[in-house]
Coordinates of C-alpha atoms in Angstrom, one line a residue:
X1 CA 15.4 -3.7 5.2
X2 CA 13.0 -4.6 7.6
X3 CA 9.1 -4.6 7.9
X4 CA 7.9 -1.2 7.3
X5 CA 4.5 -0.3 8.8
X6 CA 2.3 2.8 7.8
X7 CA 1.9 4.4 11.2
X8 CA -0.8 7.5 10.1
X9 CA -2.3 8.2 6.6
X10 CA -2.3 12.4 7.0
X11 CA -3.2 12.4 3.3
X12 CA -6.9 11.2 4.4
X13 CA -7.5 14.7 6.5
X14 CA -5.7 16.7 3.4
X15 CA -7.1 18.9 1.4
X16 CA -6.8 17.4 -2.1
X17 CA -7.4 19.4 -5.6
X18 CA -6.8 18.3 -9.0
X19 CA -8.4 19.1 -12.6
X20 CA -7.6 15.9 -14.2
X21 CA -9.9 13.8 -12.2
X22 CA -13.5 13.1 -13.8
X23 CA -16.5 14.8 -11.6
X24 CA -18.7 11.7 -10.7
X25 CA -15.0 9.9 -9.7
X26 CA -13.1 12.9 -8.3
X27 CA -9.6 12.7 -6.1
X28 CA -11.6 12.7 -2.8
X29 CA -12.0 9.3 -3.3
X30 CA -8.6 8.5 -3.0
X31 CA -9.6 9.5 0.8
X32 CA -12.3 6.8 1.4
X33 CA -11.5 3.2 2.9
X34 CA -12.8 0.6 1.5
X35 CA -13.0 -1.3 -2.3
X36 CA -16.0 0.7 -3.5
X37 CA -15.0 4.1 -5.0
X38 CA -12.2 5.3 -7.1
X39 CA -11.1 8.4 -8.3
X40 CA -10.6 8.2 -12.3
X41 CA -8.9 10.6 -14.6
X42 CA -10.8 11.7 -18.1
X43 CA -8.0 10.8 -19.6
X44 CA -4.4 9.6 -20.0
X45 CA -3.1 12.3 -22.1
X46 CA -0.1 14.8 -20.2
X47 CA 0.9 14.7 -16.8
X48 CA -2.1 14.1 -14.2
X49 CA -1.6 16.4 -10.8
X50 CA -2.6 15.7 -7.7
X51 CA -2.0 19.0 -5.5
X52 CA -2.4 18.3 -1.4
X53 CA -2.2 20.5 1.5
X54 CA -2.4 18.8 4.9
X55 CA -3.9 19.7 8.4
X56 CA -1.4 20.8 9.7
X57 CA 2.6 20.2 9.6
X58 CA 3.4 16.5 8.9
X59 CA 6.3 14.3 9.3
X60 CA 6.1 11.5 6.3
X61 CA 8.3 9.2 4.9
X62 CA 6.3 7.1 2.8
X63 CA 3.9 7.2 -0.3
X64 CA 1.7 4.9 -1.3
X65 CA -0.8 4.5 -4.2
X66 CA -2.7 1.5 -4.2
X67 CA -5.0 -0.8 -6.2
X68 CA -4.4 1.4 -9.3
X69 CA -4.4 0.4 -12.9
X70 CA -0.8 1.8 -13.8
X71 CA 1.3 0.1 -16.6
X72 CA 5.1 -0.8 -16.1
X73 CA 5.4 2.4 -19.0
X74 CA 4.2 4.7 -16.5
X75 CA 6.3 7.0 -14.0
X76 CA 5.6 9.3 -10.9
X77 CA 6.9 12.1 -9.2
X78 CA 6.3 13.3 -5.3
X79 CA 7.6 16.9 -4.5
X80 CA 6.9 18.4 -0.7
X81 CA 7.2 21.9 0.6
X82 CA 7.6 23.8 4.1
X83 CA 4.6 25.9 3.0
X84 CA 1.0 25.2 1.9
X85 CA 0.0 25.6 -1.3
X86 CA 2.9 24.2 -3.3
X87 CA 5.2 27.1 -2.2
X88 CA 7.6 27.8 0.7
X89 CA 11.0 25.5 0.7
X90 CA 11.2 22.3 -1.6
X91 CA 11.8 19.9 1.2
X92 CA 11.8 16.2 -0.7
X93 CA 11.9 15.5 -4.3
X94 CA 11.7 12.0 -5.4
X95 CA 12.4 13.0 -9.5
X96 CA 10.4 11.6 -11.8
X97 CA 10.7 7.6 -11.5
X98 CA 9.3 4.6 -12.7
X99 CA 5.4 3.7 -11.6
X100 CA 6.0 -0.1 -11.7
X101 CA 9.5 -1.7 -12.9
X102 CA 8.6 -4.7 -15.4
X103 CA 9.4 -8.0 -15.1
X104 CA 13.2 -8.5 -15.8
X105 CA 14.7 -11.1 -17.9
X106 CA 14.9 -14.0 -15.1
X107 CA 11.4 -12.9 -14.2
X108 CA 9.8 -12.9 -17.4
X109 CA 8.0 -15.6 -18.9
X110 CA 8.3 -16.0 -22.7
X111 CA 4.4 -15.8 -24.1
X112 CA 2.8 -16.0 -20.8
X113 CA 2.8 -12.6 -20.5
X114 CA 3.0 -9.5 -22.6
X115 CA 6.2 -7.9 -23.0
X116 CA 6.9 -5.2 -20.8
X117 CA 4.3 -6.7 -18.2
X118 CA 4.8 -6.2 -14.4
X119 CA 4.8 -8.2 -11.4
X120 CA 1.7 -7.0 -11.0
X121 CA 0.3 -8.2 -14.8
X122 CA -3.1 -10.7 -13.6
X123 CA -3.2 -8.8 -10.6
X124 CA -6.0 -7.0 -9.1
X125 CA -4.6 -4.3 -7.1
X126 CA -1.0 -2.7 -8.3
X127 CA 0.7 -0.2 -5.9
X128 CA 3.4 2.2 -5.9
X129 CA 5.1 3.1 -3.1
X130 CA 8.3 5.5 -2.4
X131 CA 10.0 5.2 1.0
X132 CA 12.2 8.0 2.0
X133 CA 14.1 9.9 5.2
X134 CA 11.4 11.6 7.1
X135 CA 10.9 15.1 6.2
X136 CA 8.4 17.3 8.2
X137 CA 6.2 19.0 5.2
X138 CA 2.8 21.4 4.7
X139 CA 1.9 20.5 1.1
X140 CA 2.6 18.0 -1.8
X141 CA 2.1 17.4 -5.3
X142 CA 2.0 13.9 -6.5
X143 CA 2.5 13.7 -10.7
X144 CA 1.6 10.4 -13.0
X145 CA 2.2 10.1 -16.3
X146 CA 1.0 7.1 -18.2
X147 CA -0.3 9.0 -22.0
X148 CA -0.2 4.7 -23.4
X149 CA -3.0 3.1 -20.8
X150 CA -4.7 0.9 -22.8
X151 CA -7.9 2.1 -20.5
X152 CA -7.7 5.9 -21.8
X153 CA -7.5 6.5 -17.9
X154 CA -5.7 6.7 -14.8
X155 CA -7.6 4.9 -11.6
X156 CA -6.4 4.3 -8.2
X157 CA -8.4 3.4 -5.2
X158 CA -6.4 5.2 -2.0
X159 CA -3.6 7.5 -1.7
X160 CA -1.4 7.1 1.9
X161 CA 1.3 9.3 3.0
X162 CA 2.5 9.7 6.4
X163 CA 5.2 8.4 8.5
X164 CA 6.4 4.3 9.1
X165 CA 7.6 2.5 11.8
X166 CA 10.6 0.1 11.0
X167 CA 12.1 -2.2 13.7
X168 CA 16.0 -3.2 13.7
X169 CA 15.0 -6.9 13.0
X170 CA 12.3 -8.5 10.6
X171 CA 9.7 -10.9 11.4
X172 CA 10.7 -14.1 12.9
X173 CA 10.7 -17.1 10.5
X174 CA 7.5 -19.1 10.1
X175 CA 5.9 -16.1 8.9
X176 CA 2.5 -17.1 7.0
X177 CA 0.4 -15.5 3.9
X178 CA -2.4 -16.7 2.4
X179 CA -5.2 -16.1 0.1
X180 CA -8.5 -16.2 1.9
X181 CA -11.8 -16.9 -0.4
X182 CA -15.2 -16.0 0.3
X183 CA -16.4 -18.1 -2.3
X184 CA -19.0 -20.5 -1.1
X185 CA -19.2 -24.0 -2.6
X186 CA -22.3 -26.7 -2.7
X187 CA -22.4 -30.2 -4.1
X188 CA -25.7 -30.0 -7.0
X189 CA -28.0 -33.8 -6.8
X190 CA -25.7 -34.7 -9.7
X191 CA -22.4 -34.7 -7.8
X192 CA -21.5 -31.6 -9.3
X193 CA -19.1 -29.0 -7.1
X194 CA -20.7 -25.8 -7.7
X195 CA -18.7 -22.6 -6.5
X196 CA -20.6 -18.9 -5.5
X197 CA -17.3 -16.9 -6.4
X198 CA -16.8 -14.5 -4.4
X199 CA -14.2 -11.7 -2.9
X200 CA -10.4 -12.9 -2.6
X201 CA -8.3 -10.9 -0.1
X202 CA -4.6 -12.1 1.9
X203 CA -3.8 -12.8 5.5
X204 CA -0.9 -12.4 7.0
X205 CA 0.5 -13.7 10.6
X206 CA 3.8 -13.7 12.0
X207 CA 5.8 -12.0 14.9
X208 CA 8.1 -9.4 15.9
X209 CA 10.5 -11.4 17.8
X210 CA 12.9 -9.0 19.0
X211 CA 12.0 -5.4 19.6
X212 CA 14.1 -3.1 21.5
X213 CA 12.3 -1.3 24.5
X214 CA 12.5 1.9 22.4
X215 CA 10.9 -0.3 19.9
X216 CA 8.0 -1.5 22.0
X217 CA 7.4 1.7 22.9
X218 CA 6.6 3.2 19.4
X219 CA 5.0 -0.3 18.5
X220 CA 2.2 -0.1 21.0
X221 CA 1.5 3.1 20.8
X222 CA 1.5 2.8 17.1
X223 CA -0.7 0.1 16.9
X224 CA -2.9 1.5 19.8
X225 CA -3.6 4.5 17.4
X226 CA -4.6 2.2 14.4
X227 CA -6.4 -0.6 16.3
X228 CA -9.0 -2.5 14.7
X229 CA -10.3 0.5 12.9
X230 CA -8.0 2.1 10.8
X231 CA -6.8 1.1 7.1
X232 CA -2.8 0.8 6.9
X233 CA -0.3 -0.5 4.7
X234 CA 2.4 -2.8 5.9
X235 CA 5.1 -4.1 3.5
X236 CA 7.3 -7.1 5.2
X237 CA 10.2 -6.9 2.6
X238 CA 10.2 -3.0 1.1
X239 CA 12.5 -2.1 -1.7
X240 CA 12.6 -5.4 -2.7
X241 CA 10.7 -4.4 -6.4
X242 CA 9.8 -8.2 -7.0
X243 CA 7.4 -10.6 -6.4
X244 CA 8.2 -10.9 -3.0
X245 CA 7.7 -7.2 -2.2
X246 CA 4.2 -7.6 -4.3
X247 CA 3.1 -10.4 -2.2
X248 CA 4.1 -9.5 1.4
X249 CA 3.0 -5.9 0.9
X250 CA -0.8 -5.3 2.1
X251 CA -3.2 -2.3 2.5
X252 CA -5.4 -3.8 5.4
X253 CA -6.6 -3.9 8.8
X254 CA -5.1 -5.9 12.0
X255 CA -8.4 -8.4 12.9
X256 CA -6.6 -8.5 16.4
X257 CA -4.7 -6.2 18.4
X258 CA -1.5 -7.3 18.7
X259 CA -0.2 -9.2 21.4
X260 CA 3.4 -7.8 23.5
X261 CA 5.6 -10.5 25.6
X262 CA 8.3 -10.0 27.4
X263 CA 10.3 -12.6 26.6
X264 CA 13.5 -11.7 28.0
X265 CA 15.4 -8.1 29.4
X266 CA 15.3 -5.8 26.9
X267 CA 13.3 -7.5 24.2
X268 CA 10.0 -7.9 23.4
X269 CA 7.6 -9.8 20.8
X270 CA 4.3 -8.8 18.8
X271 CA 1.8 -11.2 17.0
X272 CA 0.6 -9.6 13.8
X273 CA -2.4 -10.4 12.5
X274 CA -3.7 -8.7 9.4
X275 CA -5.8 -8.5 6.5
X276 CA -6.2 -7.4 3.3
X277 CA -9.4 -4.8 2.6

């Protein structure tokens, strides 16, 4: 598989409904960018249902729920009809799945972490994410179960479906991530480092080295549509369920609009640069 970028988040002009989400942290908030709201269940007891019906007819292949506080015990399911309201022709079905696979037996380090942890145990933001063949939809319903949180809740920050653009080759080697810190450090009249902690988000920069001319074509008009302004989620290796998909996967913004050469007939490269919100 090869880089997979969210190219439109249609879930954000849904129209969301669900009765298992607490009033004061209801599922609109799934809807706003940004780290500062939530929307959190009452409880974790039964299946929690998240019931959307969008603007208007959408083409989506992809689902992602991000920064949540899922355990590896918990599962999901994402159904789509032709019709709004839940009704009409079922159109996808993922069956109810696993949330977050835990870590496996080469992964999985012997009182370091609890059993059954995730790649995502220490972490700050867990997502979940389905990839699937596009299907052109009106409505959805999105189902978690996860009755053993040891919150008593269900919490996620942002829910994305919509469509993804996927080029024939990966990013060119030399890609780089890193953790950025805000944290600001002084030296105290003792000698003493002293550190203001502070946020911690990822940056990643690399390059599309060989896109087709179709390819350029959907990737600048793409990336024209999201520009500077717009939240996305890219994922570099999807599918992998591992570390490596955890790390190089990122609901951010591009802090530059990506560059196009022409380095040769017939192929093109894009500089990526992107952060973490």
């Amino acid at each position: 598989m090869s880089i997979r970028i969210v190219t439109a988040n249609v879930s954000d002009a849904a129209t969301l409904s669900s009765s298992d989400f607490a009033a004061t942290l209801p599922v609109s908030n799934l809807q706003v960018e940004g780290r500062a709201r939530v929307a959190r269940t009452t409880n974790a007891t039964g299946t929690k249902t998240i019931n959307g019906d969008f603007a208007g007819a959408a083409v989506v292949g992809s689902c992602v729920l991000y920064n949540h506080n899922l355990t590896s015990q918990a599962t999901w399911r994402l159904r789509m009809w032709d019709a709004l309201g839940q009704a009409g022709n079922l159109v996808f079905d993922s069956t109810m799945q696993s949330a977050l696979p835990a870590l496996g037996f080469g992964e999985f380090g012997w009182g370091a972490v609890p059993w059954g942890a995730s790649v995502f145990t220490g972490w700050g933001a867990a997502f979940s994410v389905l990839w699937f063949p596009a299907v052109g939809a009106l409505s959805f319903r999105l189902e978690l179960v996860d009755a053993a949180n040891p919150a008593g809740y269900l919490q996620a920050k942002r829910l994305l479906i919509g469509p993804y653009f996927e080029p024939g080759v990966n990013v060119d080697y030399g890609l780089q991530l890193y953790w950025e810190d805000n944290s600001e450090q002084r030296r105290t009249q003792g000698g003493s480092l002293r550190t203001d902690a502070r946020v911690r988000f990822r940056v990643l920069n690399g390059q599309l080295g060989h896109l087709t001319d179709a390819e350029r074509a959907v990737a600048l008009e793409t990336l024209r549509q999201i520009g500077l302004r717009t939240e996305t989620f890219i994922s570099v290796f999807p599918g992998a369920g591992s570390a490596l998909e955890r790390d190089y996967s990122l609901l951010g913004k591009f802090t530059r609009m990506p560059q196009f050469t022409n380095g040769q007939p017939s192929s093109h490269q894009a500089q990526l640069t992107f952060e973490e919100v």
